Amino acid sequence: MRQLLLRPGAEELSYEIRGIVKKARQIEALGFPITWENIGDPIQKSNHVPDWMKAIIADLLKEDKTYGYADSKGVLETRKFLATLNNEKGGTQITAEDILFFNGLGDAIAKLYQFLVPTARIIGPSPAYSTHSSAEAAHANTAPITYRLDPDNQWLPDMEDLYLKVKYNPSIVGILIINPDNPTGMVYPKEVLEGFVKIADEFNLLLIADEIYQNITYNGIEAVALAEVIGNRPAISLKGISKEFPWPGARCGWMEFYNREASKEFSKLCQTLENAKMIEVCSTILPQLAIPRIMSHPEYHSYREHANAQIGKRSDWMREILGDINGIKFNPTQGAFYNTIVFDERLLSPNQSLPVEDERLQKLLDSWLEDQEMPLDKRFVYYLLASERICVVPISSFCSDLRGFRVTLLEEKEEVFKDTFERLGGAIRRYLNS
């Protein structure tokens, strides 16, 4: 080409959660069924949208307004409804004007990093949800900056690590919090969130919280919202309906701006994000119209309670099956519907393997393993895929130096769930002992 086309840092855009699917599809093409544990799609894992929820959506489709544009910020009625939900928590108060809709949180995250100057860095957790880490790295033209989540302390953040990185890196302008966390399934206690606020206060930082799983907690755990602890600190909360309703195909997410007038620079960022949405005209209207009708429905609270209890039950089953396996670090989940399992790296080697019965699968596997530099957890993931046809995601793909993998807790059918994780547990034992 006459000039370079790709900006520096664009290579950082990766999404192994979907990337591993390419390998699994090769196996599927040979006639083998795949157990999908790579992505948090409730619909794919036998979850059913309640009939009353479908009826609300069907009724909306009969209304002409469903087919028109919304306000650029989003449907006013829905923004007022969501502002009230936030304000009922008793923390930082907002109005409908402080809410901005996007076509899914992926869209919101991309826009957020797009308008930051490249030298302004947002430090995020590691293991990191790759939509955040890839977007931040691409905007900055370099690898993401992260703070450590500790598998030896229930995946809670290493606050000393965060503090020192913020203190000695003046390019950091904000802290990203994912709560409940993806990929670990941890829910942060209130005092941990207050620790984030304390650091943000000391160094005058923006706080960003991905809270899309805020209402998916179980086994006696409840999530504390960012708005409940920030006081006058400028902050953004990222929320959506993809997993909670569940309606991932709706691609509907929003930002809530807190204390936007507390900082001139933050106010300018909020206005810029709103201007960018005006250029697009608006986000998809159907799911926005559905939100207040669904969330205020008399069956919604009990629906969410039941769904959370079921995920909690599966978390207990997973602990029973995997919790005592030697050679891994296992933490029961508290929120969202993921678990990250980490290997004791001293027990991993490039010579370990699992039996692969079919020659065609072995040939595929051999081609995948040609990269001698691949992380050892990815090597295990490939063997697991070829041997047991279980598709998981290596944790090294979540911007982490740890070696392990992420699974979901979504499978509704008890016999399928237990069979999957018993096979997974057996594969871990065989691999480590090979």
Short mmCIF file of C-alpha atoms in Angstrom, two decimals:
data_model
loop_
_atom_site.label_atom_id
_atom_site.label_comp_id
_atom_site.label_asym_id
_atom_site.label_seq_id
_atom_site.Cartn_x
_atom_site.Cartn_y
_atom_site.Cartn_z
CA MET A 1 0.00 0.00 0.00
CA ARG A 2 1.03 3.61 -0.52
CA GLN A 3 1.07 4.17 3.24
CA LEU A 4 0.69 2.09 6.36
CA LEU A 5 -2.98 1.38 7.02
CA LEU A 6 -2.91 0.02 10.56
CA ARG A 7 -2.29 2.30 13.51
CA PRO A 8 0.21 1.18 16.16
CA GLY A 9 -1.50 -0.77 18.93
CA ALA A 10 -4.24 -2.15 16.70
CA GLU A 11 -2.59 -5.57 17.01
CA GLU A 12 -3.65 -5.52 20.67
CA LEU A 13 -7.28 -6.01 19.60
CA SER A 14 -7.97 -9.68 20.26
CA TYR A 15 -10.87 -11.75 21.58
CA GLU A 16 -9.85 -15.30 22.36
CA ILE A 17 -13.35 -15.96 23.76
CA ARG A 18 -14.48 -16.00 20.14
CA GLY A 19 -11.10 -16.97 18.66
CA ILE A 20 -11.14 -20.43 20.22
CA VAL A 21 -14.40 -21.07 18.37
CA LYS A 22 -12.48 -21.34 15.09
CA LYS A 23 -10.65 -24.38 16.46
CA ALA A 24 -13.84 -25.90 17.86
CA ARG A 25 -15.63 -25.45 14.53
CA GLN A 26 -12.92 -27.52 12.84
CA ILE A 27 -13.74 -30.37 15.21
CA GLU A 28 -17.47 -29.88 14.74
CA ALA A 29 -16.97 -30.13 10.97
CA LEU A 30 -15.65 -33.64 11.51
CA GLY A 31 -18.93 -34.65 13.12
CA PHE A 32 -18.08 -34.27 16.82
CA PRO A 33 -20.41 -32.32 19.17
CA ILE A 34 -18.78 -29.52 21.21
CA THR A 35 -19.53 -28.53 24.80
CA TRP A 36 -19.32 -24.73 24.68
CA GLU A 37 -17.85 -23.16 27.81
CA ASN A 38 -16.09 -20.29 26.07
CA ILE A 39 -18.69 -17.53 26.12
CA GLY A 40 -21.31 -16.17 28.52
CA ASP A 41 -24.37 -16.66 26.32
CA PRO A 42 -27.23 -17.88 28.53
CA ILE A 43 -29.40 -18.73 25.53
CA GLN A 44 -26.76 -21.11 24.16
CA LYS A 45 -26.77 -23.01 27.47
CA SER A 46 -30.47 -23.93 27.66
CA ASN A 47 -31.63 -20.75 29.47
CA HIS A 48 -35.20 -19.79 28.56
CA VAL A 49 -36.61 -16.30 28.29
CA PRO A 50 -39.84 -16.29 30.37
CA ASP A 51 -43.11 -16.17 28.43
CA TRP A 52 -44.20 -12.98 30.22
CA MET A 53 -40.98 -11.30 29.06
CA LYS A 54 -41.53 -12.45 25.48
CA ALA A 55 -45.10 -11.11 25.67
CA ILE A 56 -43.82 -7.65 26.62
CA ILE A 57 -41.45 -7.63 23.65
CA ALA A 58 -44.15 -8.95 21.32
CA ASP A 59 -46.55 -6.20 22.45
CA LEU A 60 -43.89 -3.57 21.82
CA LEU A 61 -43.49 -4.84 18.28
CA LYS A 62 -47.14 -3.96 17.68
CA GLU A 63 -46.50 -0.30 18.54
CA ASP A 64 -45.39 2.02 15.74
CA LYS A 65 -42.99 3.95 17.99
CA THR A 66 -40.85 0.82 18.31
CA TYR A 67 -39.76 1.30 14.70
CA GLY A 68 -38.65 4.93 14.96
CA TYR A 69 -35.64 6.79 16.31
CA ALA A 70 -35.10 7.33 20.00
CA ASP A 71 -33.54 10.40 21.61
CA SER A 72 -29.81 10.31 20.97
CA LYS A 73 -29.14 9.66 24.66
CA GLY A 74 -31.78 6.95 24.75
CA VAL A 75 -35.50 6.61 25.45
CA LEU A 76 -36.34 9.30 28.03
CA GLU A 77 -38.86 7.12 29.91
CA THR A 78 -36.22 4.40 30.29
CA ARG A 79 -33.50 6.79 31.40
CA LYS A 80 -35.81 8.22 34.06
CA PHE A 81 -36.63 4.69 35.22
CA LEU A 82 -32.94 3.72 35.48
CA ALA A 83 -32.02 6.96 37.26
CA THR A 84 -34.68 6.16 39.87
CA LEU A 85 -33.25 2.64 40.36
CA ASN A 86 -29.83 4.14 41.01
CA ASN A 87 -31.13 6.85 43.33
CA GLU A 88 -33.07 4.36 45.46
CA LYS A 89 -29.70 2.94 46.60
CA GLY A 90 -29.11 6.16 48.52
CA GLY A 91 -25.69 6.95 47.08
CA THR A 92 -24.71 9.49 44.42
CA GLN A 93 -27.85 10.80 42.73
CA ILE A 94 -28.34 11.17 38.97
CA THR A 95 -31.01 12.27 36.52
CA ALA A 96 -32.07 10.95 33.13
CA GLU A 97 -29.58 13.40 31.59
CA ASP A 98 -26.73 11.45 33.20
CA ILE A 99 -27.54 8.24 31.28
CA LEU A 100 -26.37 7.46 27.75
CA PHE A 101 -27.36 4.36 25.76
CA PHE A 102 -25.15 2.35 23.40
CA ASN A 103 -25.51 -0.70 21.18
CA GLY A 104 -24.17 -3.03 23.85
CA LEU A 105 -21.37 -2.44 26.33
CA GLY A 106 -18.80 -3.34 23.69
CA ASP A 107 -19.89 -0.23 21.82
CA ALA A 108 -19.75 1.85 25.02
CA ILE A 109 -16.28 0.60 25.94
CA ALA A 110 -14.91 1.30 22.47
CA LYS A 111 -16.31 4.84 22.50
CA LEU A 112 -14.96 5.53 25.98
CA TYR A 113 -11.37 4.72 25.06
CA GLN A 114 -11.65 6.25 21.59
CA PHE A 115 -11.87 9.80 22.92
CA LEU A 116 -9.14 9.62 25.55
CA VAL A 117 -5.80 11.07 24.52
CA PRO A 118 -3.35 8.19 23.82
CA THR A 119 -1.17 9.20 26.77
CA ALA A 120 -4.10 8.90 29.22
CA ARG A 121 -4.14 5.38 30.64
CA ILE A 122 -6.86 3.46 32.44
CA ILE A 123 -5.46 0.76 34.72
CA GLY A 124 -7.62 -2.36 34.87
CA PRO A 125 -7.65 -5.74 36.61
CA SER A 126 -5.67 -8.82 35.56
CA PRO A 127 -7.01 -11.30 34.63
CA ALA A 128 -8.79 -8.77 32.44
CA TYR A 129 -11.97 -8.95 30.43
CA SER A 130 -10.51 -8.68 26.96
CA THR A 131 -13.01 -6.16 25.58
CA HIS A 132 -11.64 -3.65 28.10
CA SER A 133 -7.95 -4.54 27.95
CA SER A 134 -7.83 -4.71 24.15
CA ALA A 135 -9.64 -1.40 23.69
CA GLU A 136 -7.43 0.36 26.25
CA ALA A 137 -4.26 -1.03 24.70
CA ALA A 138 -5.34 -0.14 21.17
CA HIS A 139 -6.12 3.45 22.14
CA ALA A 140 -2.75 3.80 23.90
CA ASN A 141 -0.73 2.09 21.15
CA THR A 142 0.88 -0.25 23.67
CA ALA A 143 0.16 -3.10 26.09
CA PRO A 144 -2.49 -2.49 28.77
CA ILE A 145 -1.56 -1.48 32.30
CA THR A 146 -3.05 -3.79 34.92
CA TYR A 147 -3.29 -4.40 38.64
CA ARG A 148 -3.26 -7.92 40.05
CA LEU A 149 -6.23 -9.98 41.19
CA ASP A 150 -4.98 -12.56 43.68
CA PRO A 151 -6.12 -16.21 43.28
CA ASP A 152 -4.66 -16.95 46.72
CA ASN A 153 -6.98 -14.33 48.27
CA GLN A 154 -10.34 -15.18 46.66
CA TRP A 155 -9.43 -13.14 43.58
CA LEU A 156 -9.56 -9.86 45.51
CA PRO A 157 -7.44 -7.03 44.09
CA ASP A 158 -3.89 -6.55 45.32
CA MET A 159 -4.38 -2.97 46.52
CA GLU A 160 -0.69 -2.43 47.19
CA ASP A 161 0.11 -3.41 43.61
CA LEU A 162 -2.56 -0.98 42.37
CA TYR A 163 -1.39 1.84 44.63
CA LEU A 164 2.26 1.59 43.59
CA LYS A 165 1.45 1.42 39.89
CA VAL A 166 -0.77 4.49 40.16
CA LYS A 167 1.77 6.38 42.27
CA TYR A 168 4.70 5.81 39.93
CA ASN A 169 2.85 6.10 36.61
CA PRO A 170 1.49 9.64 36.18
CA SER A 171 -0.07 8.70 32.82
CA ILE A 172 -2.78 6.75 34.70
CA VAL A 173 -5.92 8.90 34.80
CA GLY A 174 -8.48 6.29 35.82
CA ILE A 175 -9.12 2.93 37.46
CA LEU A 176 -11.35 0.26 35.94
CA ILE A 177 -13.28 -1.99 38.34
CA ILE A 178 -15.29 -4.99 37.14
CA ASN A 179 -17.77 -5.93 39.86
CA PRO A 180 -18.98 -8.67 39.90
CA ASP A 181 -15.86 -9.69 38.08
CA ASN A 182 -15.48 -11.34 34.70
CA PRO A 183 -13.56 -13.69 34.39
CA THR A 184 -13.19 -14.68 38.07
CA GLY A 185 -16.74 -14.50 39.44
CA MET A 186 -15.63 -12.51 42.50
CA VAL A 187 -17.83 -9.84 44.14
CA TYR A 188 -15.95 -7.06 45.92
CA PRO A 189 -16.87 -6.23 49.53
CA LYS A 190 -17.76 -2.62 50.32
CA GLU A 191 -14.41 -1.98 52.03
CA VAL A 192 -12.54 -2.99 48.85
CA LEU A 193 -14.59 -0.54 46.78
CA GLU A 194 -13.87 2.13 49.38
CA GLY A 195 -10.17 1.33 48.92
CA PHE A 196 -10.49 2.10 45.21
CA VAL A 197 -12.16 5.41 46.04
CA LYS A 198 -9.41 6.30 48.51
CA ILE A 199 -6.72 5.80 45.86
CA ALA A 200 -8.79 7.75 43.31
CA ASP A 201 -9.14 10.60 45.80
CA GLU A 202 -5.42 10.71 46.55
CA PHE A 203 -4.36 10.83 42.91
CA ASN A 204 -7.41 12.63 41.47
CA LEU A 205 -8.48 9.76 39.21
CA LEU A 206 -11.62 8.85 37.30
CA LEU A 207 -13.35 5.64 38.41
CA ILE A 208 -14.98 3.36 35.84
CA ALA A 209 -17.03 0.36 36.97
CA ASP A 210 -18.32 -2.37 34.68
CA GLU A 211 -21.40 -3.43 36.66
CA ILE A 212 -23.27 -5.44 34.04
CA TYR A 213 -23.46 -8.41 36.46
CA GLN A 214 -24.55 -6.26 39.43
CA ASN A 215 -27.84 -8.14 39.84
CA ILE A 216 -26.36 -11.61 39.30
CA THR A 217 -25.09 -12.69 42.74
CA TYR A 218 -25.91 -15.73 44.85
CA ASN A 219 -25.26 -17.87 47.92
CA GLY A 220 -25.87 -14.97 50.30
CA ILE A 221 -23.70 -12.42 48.46
CA GLU A 222 -24.95 -9.02 47.28
CA ALA A 223 -23.02 -6.54 45.17
CA VAL A 224 -22.41 -2.97 46.33
CA ALA A 225 -22.86 -0.42 43.54
CA LEU A 226 -20.12 2.09 42.75
CA ALA A 227 -22.61 4.93 43.29
CA GLU A 228 -22.97 3.90 46.94
CA VAL A 229 -19.31 4.59 47.79
CA ILE A 230 -17.90 7.29 45.51
CA GLY A 231 -19.17 10.40 47.26
CA ASN A 232 -18.22 13.39 45.05
CA ARG A 233 -15.71 11.48 42.90
CA PRO A 234 -16.26 11.62 39.08
CA ALA A 235 -17.18 8.14 37.86
CA ILE A 236 -18.85 6.10 35.15
CA SER A 237 -20.88 2.92 35.61
CA LEU A 238 -21.33 0.56 32.64
CA LYS A 239 -24.52 -1.50 32.69
CA GLY A 240 -26.63 -3.62 30.35
CA ILE A 241 -29.31 -6.28 29.97
CA SER A 242 -27.43 -8.93 27.99
CA LYS A 243 -27.03 -11.42 30.82
CA GLU A 244 -29.64 -10.31 33.32
CA PHE A 245 -32.82 -10.69 31.25
CA PRO A 246 -31.17 -12.65 29.42
CA TRP A 247 -31.09 -10.92 26.02
CA PRO A 248 -27.50 -10.81 24.70
CA GLY A 249 -28.65 -10.39 21.12
CA ALA A 250 -30.37 -7.11 21.98
CA ARG A 251 -26.95 -5.37 22.17
CA CYS A 252 -28.19 -2.85 24.69
CA GLY A 253 -25.98 -1.17 27.27
CA TRP A 254 -25.63 2.23 28.90
CA MET A 255 -23.33 4.54 30.84
CA GLU A 256 -24.30 6.31 34.03
CA PHE A 257 -22.29 9.49 34.69
CA TYR A 258 -21.76 10.37 38.36
CA ASN A 259 -20.74 13.85 39.55
CA ARG A 260 -20.12 15.05 36.01
CA GLU A 261 -19.77 18.67 37.13
CA ALA A 262 -17.15 17.84 39.77
CA SER A 263 -14.40 17.94 37.15
CA LYS A 264 -14.12 20.12 34.05
CA GLU A 265 -12.23 17.41 32.14
CA PHE A 266 -14.74 14.74 33.10
CA SER A 267 -17.65 16.97 32.09
CA LYS A 268 -16.02 17.47 28.69
CA LEU A 269 -15.60 13.69 28.29
CA CYS A 270 -19.28 13.08 29.07
CA GLN A 271 -20.34 15.74 26.58
CA THR A 272 -18.05 14.30 23.90
CA LEU A 273 -19.54 10.84 24.36
CA GLU A 274 -23.02 12.33 24.01
CA ASN A 275 -21.97 14.23 20.87
CA ALA A 276 -20.59 11.03 19.36
CA LYS A 277 -23.92 9.31 19.91
CA MET A 278 -25.76 12.23 18.27
CA ILE A 279 -23.66 11.71 15.15
CA GLU A 280 -24.91 8.09 15.10
CA VAL A 281 -28.48 9.41 15.75
CA CYS A 282 -29.35 6.84 18.45
CA SER A 283 -28.99 3.28 19.71
CA THR A 284 -31.42 0.43 19.04
CA ILE A 285 -34.81 1.34 20.49
CA LEU A 286 -36.68 -1.97 21.07
CA PRO A 287 -34.69 -3.20 24.10
CA GLN A 288 -34.69 0.30 25.59
CA LEU A 289 -38.49 0.40 25.46
CA ALA A 290 -38.63 -3.05 27.05
CA ILE A 291 -36.41 -2.30 30.07
CA PRO A 292 -38.91 -0.49 32.35
CA ARG A 293 -41.75 -2.82 31.42
CA ILE A 294 -39.68 -5.93 32.15
CA MET A 295 -37.92 -4.70 35.29
CA SER A 296 -41.13 -3.37 36.85
CA HIS A 297 -43.13 -6.51 36.02
CA PRO A 298 -44.48 -8.27 39.16
CA GLU A 299 -42.65 -11.49 38.21
CA TYR A 300 -39.26 -9.93 37.51
CA HIS A 301 -37.85 -9.97 41.04
CA SER A 302 -38.79 -13.62 41.64
CA TYR A 303 -37.46 -14.54 38.18
CA ARG A 304 -34.08 -13.02 38.99
CA GLU A 305 -34.03 -14.58 42.47
CA HIS A 306 -34.69 -18.04 41.03
CA ALA A 307 -32.12 -17.63 38.25
CA ASN A 308 -29.48 -16.49 40.74
CA ALA A 309 -30.25 -19.40 43.06
CA GLN A 310 -29.77 -21.82 40.20
CA ILE A 311 -26.37 -20.32 39.34
CA GLY A 312 -25.45 -20.54 43.02
CA LYS A 313 -26.39 -24.22 43.05
CA ARG A 314 -24.17 -24.84 40.02
CA SER A 315 -21.35 -22.96 41.75
CA ASP A 316 -21.66 -25.44 44.63
CA TRP A 317 -21.62 -28.40 42.23
CA MET A 318 -18.52 -27.05 40.56
CA ARG A 319 -16.78 -26.69 43.91
CA GLU A 320 -17.69 -30.29 44.82
CA ILE A 321 -16.28 -31.61 41.54
CA LEU A 322 -13.18 -29.44 41.08
CA GLY A 323 -12.43 -27.97 44.50
CA ASP A 324 -10.13 -30.75 45.77
CA ILE A 325 -8.07 -31.41 42.65
CA ASN A 326 -4.35 -31.22 43.36
CA GLY A 327 -2.42 -28.85 41.12
CA ILE A 328 -5.05 -26.14 40.66
CA LYS A 329 -6.24 -23.08 42.58
CA PHE A 330 -10.01 -23.08 42.82
CA ASN A 331 -12.17 -20.27 44.23
CA PRO A 332 -15.96 -20.66 44.44
CA THR A 333 -17.77 -17.89 42.59
CA GLN A 334 -20.02 -15.27 44.18
CA GLY A 335 -21.38 -13.36 41.19
CA ALA A 336 -21.67 -13.31 37.41
CA PHE A 337 -21.49 -16.82 35.94
CA TYR A 338 -17.84 -17.53 35.31
CA ASN A 339 -15.04 -19.26 37.17
CA THR A 340 -11.33 -18.94 36.54
CA ILE A 341 -9.29 -21.99 37.48
CA VAL A 342 -5.52 -21.54 37.77
CA PHE A 343 -2.81 -24.19 37.52
CA ASP A 344 0.12 -24.49 39.88
CA GLU A 345 2.65 -23.52 37.23
CA ARG A 346 5.32 -25.69 38.79
CA LEU A 347 3.29 -28.70 37.67
CA LEU A 348 2.91 -27.62 34.02
CA SER A 349 5.31 -28.71 31.30
CA PRO A 350 5.36 -28.68 27.48
CA ASN A 351 5.42 -32.50 27.48
CA GLN A 352 2.01 -33.10 29.03
CA SER A 353 -0.85 -34.45 26.96
CA LEU A 354 -4.29 -36.04 26.87
CA PRO A 355 -5.29 -39.07 24.79
CA VAL A 356 -6.92 -38.27 21.46
CA GLU A 357 -8.81 -41.20 20.03
CA ASP A 358 -9.46 -40.09 16.46
CA GLU A 359 -6.55 -39.64 14.04
CA ARG A 360 -8.26 -36.70 12.38
CA LEU A 361 -8.50 -34.89 15.69
CA GLN A 362 -4.88 -35.68 16.45
CA LYS A 363 -3.87 -34.20 13.11
CA LEU A 364 -5.78 -31.01 13.88
CA LEU A 365 -4.24 -30.83 17.34
CA ASP A 366 -0.73 -31.28 15.96
CA SER A 367 -1.29 -28.33 13.62
CA TRP A 368 -2.47 -26.16 16.53
CA LEU A 369 0.57 -27.06 18.61
CA GLU A 370 3.11 -26.00 15.99
CA ASP A 371 3.57 -22.70 17.82
CA GLN A 372 6.35 -23.60 20.26
CA GLU A 373 5.96 -20.28 22.10
CA MET A 374 2.32 -20.65 23.08
CA PRO A 375 1.49 -20.35 26.80
CA LEU A 376 1.14 -23.69 28.54
CA ASP A 377 -2.49 -23.04 29.50
CA LYS A 378 -3.41 -22.60 25.86
CA ARG A 379 -1.70 -25.94 25.18
CA PHE A 380 -3.97 -27.57 27.80
CA VAL A 381 -7.03 -25.88 26.30
CA TYR A 382 -6.20 -27.31 22.86
CA TYR A 383 -5.70 -30.81 24.28
CA LEU A 384 -9.00 -30.52 26.20
CA LEU A 385 -10.77 -29.50 23.01
CA ALA A 386 -9.36 -32.41 20.98
CA SER A 387 -9.70 -35.01 23.73
CA GLU A 388 -12.99 -34.12 25.47
CA ARG A 389 -14.50 -31.66 22.97
CA ILE A 390 -14.93 -29.11 25.79
CA CYS A 391 -14.26 -25.53 24.66
CA VAL A 392 -12.84 -23.24 27.38
CA VAL A 393 -10.71 -20.08 27.21
CA PRO A 394 -7.08 -19.89 28.40
CA ILE A 395 -6.56 -17.30 31.12
CA SER A 396 -3.36 -16.12 29.43
CA SER A 397 -5.72 -14.59 26.86
CA PHE A 398 -7.16 -12.37 29.60
CA CYS A 399 -4.04 -10.23 29.82
CA SER A 400 -2.61 -12.36 32.64
CA ASP A 401 0.68 -14.01 33.52
CA LEU A 402 -1.26 -16.75 35.31
CA ARG A 403 -1.89 -20.05 33.57
CA GLY A 404 -5.37 -21.50 33.71
CA PHE A 405 -8.75 -21.25 32.00
CA ARG A 406 -12.23 -19.73 32.30
CA VAL A 407 -15.47 -21.70 32.30
CA THR A 408 -19.13 -20.70 32.65
CA LEU A 409 -21.85 -21.72 35.11
CA LEU A 410 -24.66 -21.37 32.62
CA GLU A 411 -25.70 -24.89 31.66
CA GLU A 412 -29.27 -25.30 32.95
CA LYS A 413 -29.47 -29.09 32.61
CA GLU A 414 -28.05 -30.63 35.78
CA GLU A 415 -26.93 -33.89 34.17
CA VAL A 416 -25.14 -32.03 31.36
CA PHE A 417 -23.49 -29.60 33.79
CA LYS A 418 -22.20 -32.33 36.10
CA ASP A 419 -21.04 -34.53 33.23
CA THR A 420 -19.13 -31.60 31.69
CA PHE A 421 -17.24 -30.76 34.86
CA GLU A 422 -16.59 -34.35 35.85
CA ARG A 423 -15.01 -34.86 32.42
CA LEU A 424 -13.10 -31.61 32.85
CA GLY A 425 -11.88 -32.64 36.31
CA GLY A 426 -10.72 -36.02 34.98
CA ALA A 427 -8.92 -34.31 32.11
CA ILE A 428 -7.08 -31.98 34.51
CA ARG A 429 -5.89 -34.93 36.61
CA ARG A 430 -4.77 -36.96 33.59
CA TYR A 431 -3.00 -33.99 32.00
CA LEU A 432 -1.05 -33.06 35.14
CA ASN A 433 -0.08 -36.69 35.72
CA SER A 434 0.93 -37.42 32.12
#
